[in-house]
Amino acid sequence: MLIHIEVQGEPETAFAERMYTYHYKIRDRYQVPVASLAVLADTDRGFRPQQYSTALWDCRMDFRFPMVKLLDSTQPKRWAELEASDNVFALVVMAQIRAKVTDDAETLKGWKFRLIRLMYERGYARALILELFRLIDWMIRLPAGLEADFRQQLYAYEEQQCMPYVTTVEQAGIQQGEATILLAQLQEKFGPDSVDTYRERITAAEPEQLLQWSKRILSAETPETIFH
C-alpha cells in the first residue's frame, strides 16, 4: 500500500478534485492500494473538503478522503495536547498554526521563543534541535528589529542553559541571514546605490554590529546616520 498526504496551505476550489486525480494516478502507476489524507493548514474555518463526486448518466464516482484541519488545534484542549506531546512533529504543527493565526508580531516573537525553548527543555539531541530550529525559524518570520531581539533572547537563554547550539554552529548562517535582511532594508529605504556602497561593510560585520545597524535604520534619514 501507499499513503498519499496532501498539505494544503490555502483554500482552493478544485482541491477535492485534485485529491482524486492524484489518488487514481498513484494507484494506476504503482498498482497497489492507496490511502489519501488531506492536511489543511489554511485559516479559513469553512474550507473542509472531504469528498469529490462526479456523475454522467448512470455512471457515478464518489471519492471520500480523511481530512485534518490544523486550525482546529487552536482550541484550548487540542492545543494543550500538542504542548504536552513528546512527538517532534507537534512542535512543527504548533509553529505552523501560530505563524498563520497570530497577527501581532510581538506576540509571534513570544511564541517563536517559547517553541524553541521547548526543544531544549525536552532534551532533544543537538542535531535534532538544529534541524527543528531551521524549520521553525523559516516558518515563523519576524520583522527585522524583532528578529534581532529574538536572536539576542535566544543567545542569552542558550548561555544560561550551557547549550550554545545555535550560537556556535549556526552563527555563520545566522550572520549571513542578518546581513541579507539589512541589505534588503537598505535598498527598500535608500535605493540600490546605498547597497553597493555599504555591501562590503555589512557582510564583514559582526552580529552585534549588524544588530545596532538594524535598529538605527528604522529611524535613519540617510544611510550615513546608520553606519556612523
C-alpha atoms as one frame of an Amber mdcrd trajectory, in Angstrom:
protein
   0.000   0.000   0.000   0.951   3.651  -0.409  -0.028   6.681   1.667  -0.637
   9.944  -0.172  -0.557  13.045   2.075  -1.510  16.399   0.589  -0.641  19.513
   2.635  -2.736  22.493   1.521  -1.816  25.978   2.726  -4.671  27.996   1.192
  -8.318  27.338   0.231  -8.693  26.015  -3.315 -11.952  25.388  -5.149 -10.637
  22.398  -7.091  -8.760  20.817  -4.176 -11.036  17.801  -3.737 -10.870  17.019
  -7.449  -7.085  17.264  -7.330  -7.023  14.845  -4.396  -8.976  12.361  -6.509
  -6.710  12.901  -9.521  -3.549  12.284  -7.517  -5.131   9.253  -5.843  -6.069
   7.430  -9.018  -2.816   8.368 -10.790  -0.761   6.943  -7.924  -2.873   3.786
  -7.923  -2.620   3.453 -11.690   1.143   3.972 -11.638   2.003   1.520  -8.849
  -0.975  -0.882  -8.946  -1.293  -1.065  -5.152  -3.957   0.203  -2.693  -3.619
   3.924  -1.894  -4.804   5.896   1.149  -5.099   9.661   0.635  -5.061  12.164
   3.518  -5.526  15.941   3.392  -3.760  18.225   5.898  -5.330  21.697   5.735
  -3.006  24.426   7.028  -5.103  27.440   5.978  -7.035  29.874   8.215 -10.488
  29.543   6.589 -12.613  27.595   9.079 -15.196  26.864   6.391 -12.746  25.201
   3.992 -13.138  21.492   4.781 -13.176  19.390   1.585 -13.600  15.675   2.238
 -15.017  14.243  -0.962 -15.185  14.588  -4.727 -18.155  13.311  -6.717 -18.973
  13.309 -10.404 -21.700  11.650 -12.470 -22.761  11.244 -16.075 -26.000   9.421
 -16.954 -25.992   6.248 -14.823 -22.253   6.357 -14.205 -21.259   7.843 -10.846
 -17.995   8.188  -8.911 -17.774   9.206  -5.233 -14.301   9.643  -3.689 -14.023
  10.369   0.034 -10.849  11.095   1.986  -9.972  11.866   5.639  -9.063  15.460
   6.425  -7.183  17.119   9.288  -7.658  20.852   9.889  -4.686  22.302  11.782
  -6.748  25.333  12.777  -8.871  23.070  14.983  -5.839  22.612  17.234  -6.139
  26.218  18.444  -8.929  25.032  20.749  -7.580  25.012  24.347  -7.862  21.257
  24.851  -6.270  20.395  21.499  -3.505  22.963  21.979  -2.715  21.587  25.443
  -2.380  18.131  23.900   0.108  19.487  21.367   2.204  21.194  24.027   2.231
  18.041  26.150   3.107  15.748  23.249   6.635  14.369  23.017   6.173  13.907
  19.269   8.686  16.135  17.487   6.156  16.925  14.772   3.887  18.566  17.370
   6.354  21.468  17.534   6.210  21.851  13.757   2.404  21.878  13.830   2.373
  24.499  16.604   4.795  26.688  14.664   2.650  26.463  11.530  -0.522  27.309
  13.431   0.977  30.316  15.224   2.511  31.626  12.011  -0.924  31.500  10.390
  -3.207  32.827  13.129  -1.052  35.359  15.007  -1.262  38.884  13.587   0.717
  40.761  16.256   4.461  40.498  15.570   5.457  40.924  19.228   3.129  38.079
  20.220   4.534  35.955  17.419   8.053  36.594  18.681   6.983  35.303  22.091
   5.572  32.135  20.565   8.691  31.586  18.497  10.903  31.733  21.575   8.522
  29.508  23.525   8.590  26.808  20.858  12.361  26.946  20.503  12.721  26.741
  24.294  10.550  23.606  24.350  13.172  21.823  22.247  15.819  22.400  24.904
  13.507  21.534  27.792  12.645  18.194  26.195  16.292  17.264  25.933  16.372
  16.612  22.197  19.697  15.701  20.635  21.820  18.553  19.345  21.406  17.607
  15.671  17.612  17.410  16.029  17.478  20.798  17.776  19.350  22.398  14.897
  17.075  20.834  12.279  13.951  21.912  14.150  15.394  25.377  14.671  15.950
  25.813  10.927  12.387  24.728  10.184  10.676  26.835  12.868  12.864  29.817
  12.004  11.756  29.507   8.373   8.071  29.131   9.283   7.866  31.994  11.792
   9.282  35.104  10.125   9.594  38.309  12.139  10.273  41.936  11.184  13.997
  42.674  11.217  14.002  44.558  14.523  12.038  41.874  16.378  14.097  39.118
  14.766  17.253  40.720  16.147  15.660  40.926  19.618  14.624  37.275  19.352
  18.174  36.233  18.484  19.602  38.059  21.475  16.992  36.484  23.763  17.829
  33.055  22.364  21.580  33.555  22.773  21.106  34.602  26.401  18.930  31.534
  27.057  21.499  29.232  25.465  24.270  30.636  27.620  22.134  30.178  30.719
  21.436  26.541  29.787  25.070  25.928  28.750  23.818  24.709  25.371  25.262
  27.091  22.762  23.990  25.036  19.822  22.680  27.849  17.672  25.302  30.411
  18.656  28.269  28.226  17.808  27.054  26.023  14.976  24.592  28.337  13.270
  26.432  31.607  13.800  27.764  31.846  10.259  24.374  31.154   8.712  22.563
  33.479  11.095  25.062  36.259  10.496  24.649  35.872   6.748  20.876  35.995
   7.136  21.024  39.133   9.273  23.287  40.794   6.715  20.859  39.880   3.919
  17.939  41.366   5.858  19.845  44.600   6.496  20.822  44.901   2.826  17.186
  44.416   1.802  16.072  47.091   4.255  18.743  49.439   2.977  17.661  49.007
  -0.627  13.992  49.427   0.235  14.610  52.654   2.141  17.512  54.302   0.311
  17.788  52.571  -3.074  20.264  50.206  -4.777  23.158  52.698  -4.761  23.301
  52.587  -0.969  23.506  48.790  -1.095  26.501  48.945  -3.448  28.190  51.464
  -1.171  27.806  49.548   2.087  27.587  45.892   0.988  31.189  45.007   1.820
  30.993  46.665   5.230  27.744  44.909   6.109  28.814  41.422   5.024  32.029
  41.709   7.062  30.345  42.997  10.248  29.947  41.067  13.497  26.427  40.102
  14.698  26.397  42.754  17.430  27.183  45.471  14.904  24.519  44.201  12.496
  22.008  44.366  15.330  22.841  48.006  16.045  22.579  48.973  12.388  19.255
  47.131  12.031  17.859  49.212  14.886  19.222  52.503  13.506  17.757  52.008
  10.038  14.230  52.282  11.419  14.700  55.993  12.178  17.612  56.899   9.893
  17.083  59.717   7.403  20.289  58.984   5.452  22.498  55.886   5.114  25.373
  57.739   6.725  23.487  58.037  10.032  23.225  54.236  10.214  26.924  53.499
   9.938  28.492  56.356  11.898
